[in-house]
Coordinates of N, CA and C in Angstrom, one line a residue:
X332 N 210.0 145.2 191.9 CA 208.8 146.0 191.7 C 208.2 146.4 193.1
X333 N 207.6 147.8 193.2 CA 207.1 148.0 194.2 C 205.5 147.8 194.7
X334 N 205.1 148.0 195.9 CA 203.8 147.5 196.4 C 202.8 148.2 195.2
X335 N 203.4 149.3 194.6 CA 201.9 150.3 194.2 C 201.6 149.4 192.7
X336 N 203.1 149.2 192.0 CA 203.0 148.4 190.6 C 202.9 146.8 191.1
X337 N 202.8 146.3 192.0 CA 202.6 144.9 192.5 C 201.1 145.2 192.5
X338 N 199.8 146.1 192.9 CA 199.0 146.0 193.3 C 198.1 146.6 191.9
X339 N 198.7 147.1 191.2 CA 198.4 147.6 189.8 C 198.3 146.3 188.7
X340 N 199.5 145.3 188.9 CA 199.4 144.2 188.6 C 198.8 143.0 188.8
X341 N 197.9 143.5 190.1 CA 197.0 142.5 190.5 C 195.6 142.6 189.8
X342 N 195.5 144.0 189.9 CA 194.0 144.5 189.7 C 193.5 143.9 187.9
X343 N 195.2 143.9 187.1 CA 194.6 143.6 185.6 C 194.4 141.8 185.7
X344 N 195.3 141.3 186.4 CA 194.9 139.9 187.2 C 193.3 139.4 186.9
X345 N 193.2 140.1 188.0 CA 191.5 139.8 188.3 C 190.5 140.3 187.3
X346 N 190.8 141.3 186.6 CA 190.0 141.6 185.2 C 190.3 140.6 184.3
X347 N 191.4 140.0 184.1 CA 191.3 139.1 182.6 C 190.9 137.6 183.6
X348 N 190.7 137.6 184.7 CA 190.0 135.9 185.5 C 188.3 136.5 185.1
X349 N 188.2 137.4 184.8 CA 186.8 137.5 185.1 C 186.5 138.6 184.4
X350 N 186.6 138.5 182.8 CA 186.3 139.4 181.6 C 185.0 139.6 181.1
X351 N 184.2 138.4 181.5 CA 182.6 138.5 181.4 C 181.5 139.7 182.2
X352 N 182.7 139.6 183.3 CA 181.6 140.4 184.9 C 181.7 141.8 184.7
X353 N 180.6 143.0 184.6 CA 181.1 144.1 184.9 C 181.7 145.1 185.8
X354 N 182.1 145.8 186.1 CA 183.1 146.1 187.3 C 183.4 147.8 186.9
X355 N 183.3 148.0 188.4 CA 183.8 149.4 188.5 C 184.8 149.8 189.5
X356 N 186.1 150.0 189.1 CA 187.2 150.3 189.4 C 187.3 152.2 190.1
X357 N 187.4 152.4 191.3 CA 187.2 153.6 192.0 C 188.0 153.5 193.1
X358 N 188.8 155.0 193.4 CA 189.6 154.7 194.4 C 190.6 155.9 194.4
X359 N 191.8 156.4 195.5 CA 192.8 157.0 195.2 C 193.8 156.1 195.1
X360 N 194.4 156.2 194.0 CA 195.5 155.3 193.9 C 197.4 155.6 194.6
X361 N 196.9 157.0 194.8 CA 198.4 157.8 195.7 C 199.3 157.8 194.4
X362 N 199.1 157.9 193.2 CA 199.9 157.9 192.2 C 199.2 159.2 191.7
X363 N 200.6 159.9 190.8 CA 199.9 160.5 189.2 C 199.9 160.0 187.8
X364 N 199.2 160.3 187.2 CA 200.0 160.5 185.5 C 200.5 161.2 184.9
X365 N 200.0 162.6 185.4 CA 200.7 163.5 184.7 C 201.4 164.9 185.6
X366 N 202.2 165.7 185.0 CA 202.5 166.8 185.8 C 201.2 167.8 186.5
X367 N 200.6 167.8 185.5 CA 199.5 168.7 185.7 C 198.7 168.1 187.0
X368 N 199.1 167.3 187.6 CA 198.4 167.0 188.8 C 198.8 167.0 189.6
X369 N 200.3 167.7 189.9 CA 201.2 167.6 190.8 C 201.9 169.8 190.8
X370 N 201.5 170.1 191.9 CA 201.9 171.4 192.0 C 202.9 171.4 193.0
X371 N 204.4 172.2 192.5 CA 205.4 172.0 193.7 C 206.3 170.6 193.9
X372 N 207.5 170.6 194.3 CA 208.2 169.4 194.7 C 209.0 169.6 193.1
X373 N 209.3 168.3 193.4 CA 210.6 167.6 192.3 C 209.4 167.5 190.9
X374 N 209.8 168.2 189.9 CA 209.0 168.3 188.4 C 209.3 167.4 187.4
X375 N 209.5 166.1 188.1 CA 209.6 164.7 187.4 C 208.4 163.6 187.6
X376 N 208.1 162.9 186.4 CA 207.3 161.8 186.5 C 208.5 160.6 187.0
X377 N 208.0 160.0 187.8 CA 208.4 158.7 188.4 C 207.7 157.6 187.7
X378 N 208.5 156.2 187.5 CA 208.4 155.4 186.9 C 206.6 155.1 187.0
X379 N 206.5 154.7 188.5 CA 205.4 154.8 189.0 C 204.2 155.3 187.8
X380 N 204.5 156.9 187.7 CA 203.6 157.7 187.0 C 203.4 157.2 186.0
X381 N 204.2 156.9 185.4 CA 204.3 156.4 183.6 C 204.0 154.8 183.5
X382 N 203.9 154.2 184.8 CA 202.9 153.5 184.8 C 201.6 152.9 184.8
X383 N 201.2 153.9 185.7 CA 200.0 154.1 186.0 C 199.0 154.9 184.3
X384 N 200.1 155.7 183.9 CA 198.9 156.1 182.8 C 199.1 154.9 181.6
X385 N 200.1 154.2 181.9 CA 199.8 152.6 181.0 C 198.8 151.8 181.7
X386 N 198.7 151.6 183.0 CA 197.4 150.9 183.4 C 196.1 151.3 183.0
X387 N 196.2 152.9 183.6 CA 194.5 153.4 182.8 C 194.2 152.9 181.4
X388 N 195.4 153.1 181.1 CA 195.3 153.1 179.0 C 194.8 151.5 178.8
X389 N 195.5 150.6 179.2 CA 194.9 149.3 179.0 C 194.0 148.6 179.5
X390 N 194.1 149.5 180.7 CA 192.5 149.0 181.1 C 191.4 149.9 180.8
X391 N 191.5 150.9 180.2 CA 190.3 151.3 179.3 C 189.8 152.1 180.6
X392 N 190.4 152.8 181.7 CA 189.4 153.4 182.3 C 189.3 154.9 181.7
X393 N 188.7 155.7 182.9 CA 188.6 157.2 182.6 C 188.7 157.6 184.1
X394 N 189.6 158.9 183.6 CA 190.2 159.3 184.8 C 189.6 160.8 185.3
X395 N 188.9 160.6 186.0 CA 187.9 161.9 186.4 C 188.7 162.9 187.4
X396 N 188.5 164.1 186.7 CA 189.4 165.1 187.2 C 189.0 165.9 188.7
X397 N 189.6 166.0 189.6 CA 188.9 166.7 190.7 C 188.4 168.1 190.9
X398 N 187.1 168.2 191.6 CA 186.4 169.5 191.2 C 187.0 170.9 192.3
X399 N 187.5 170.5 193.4 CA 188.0 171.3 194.4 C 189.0 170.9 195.2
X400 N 189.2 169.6 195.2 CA 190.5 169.7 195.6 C 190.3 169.2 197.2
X401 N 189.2 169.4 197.6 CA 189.1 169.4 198.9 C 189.8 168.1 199.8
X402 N 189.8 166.9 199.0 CA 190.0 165.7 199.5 C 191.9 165.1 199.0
X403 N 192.1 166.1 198.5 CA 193.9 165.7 197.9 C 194.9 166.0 198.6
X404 N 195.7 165.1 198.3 CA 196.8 165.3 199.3 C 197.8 166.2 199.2
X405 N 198.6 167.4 200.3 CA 199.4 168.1 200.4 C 200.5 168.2 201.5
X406 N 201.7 168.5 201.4 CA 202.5 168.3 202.6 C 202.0 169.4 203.9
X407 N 201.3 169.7 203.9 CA 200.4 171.3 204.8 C 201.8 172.3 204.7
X408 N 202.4 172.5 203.9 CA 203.5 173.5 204.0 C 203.1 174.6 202.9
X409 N 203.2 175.9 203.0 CA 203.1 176.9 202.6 C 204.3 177.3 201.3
X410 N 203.8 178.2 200.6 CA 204.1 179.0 199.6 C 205.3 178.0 198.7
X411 N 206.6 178.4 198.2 CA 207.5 177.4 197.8 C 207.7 175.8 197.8
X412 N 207.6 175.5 199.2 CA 207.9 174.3 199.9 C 206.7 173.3 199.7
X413 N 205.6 174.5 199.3 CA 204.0 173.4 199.0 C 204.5 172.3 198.1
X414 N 203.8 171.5 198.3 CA 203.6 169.8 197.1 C 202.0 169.7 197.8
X415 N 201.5 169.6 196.3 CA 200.2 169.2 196.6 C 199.6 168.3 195.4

């Protein structure tokens, strides 16, 4: 298992030690769920991915969509070669 699903596995950890408390989970996680969030590169979900929208799902979050983009990551390469 890798660091991202070792750390994904931690976080449901600590919600079911402490299912009374409320909590707010926020953050970039450097993962996707879906294609639609990924422009450019290899047009495959990774295990990873199909993880992660199992995490959201059982842990009941909500996944807020970004309004401009300003703060997301891209390889700074141009036209074709972009991944963003």
């Amino acid at each position: 298992m890798d660091d991202k699903l070792r750390f994904l596995d931690s976080l449901m950890e600590l919600r079911d030690r402490h299912v009374d408390v409320p909590w707010i989970l926020c953050g970039d996680f450097n993962m996707i769920k879906s294609l639609s969030e990924k422009k450019g590169g290899t047009r495959t979900l990774s295990k990873d991915s199909l993880e992660f929208q199992t995490f959201i799902d059982n842990m009941k979050l909500v996944d807020t969509d970004m309004s401009n983009g300003l703060f997301t990551w891209n390889n700074k390469r141009g036209g074709e070669v972009q991944v963003a």
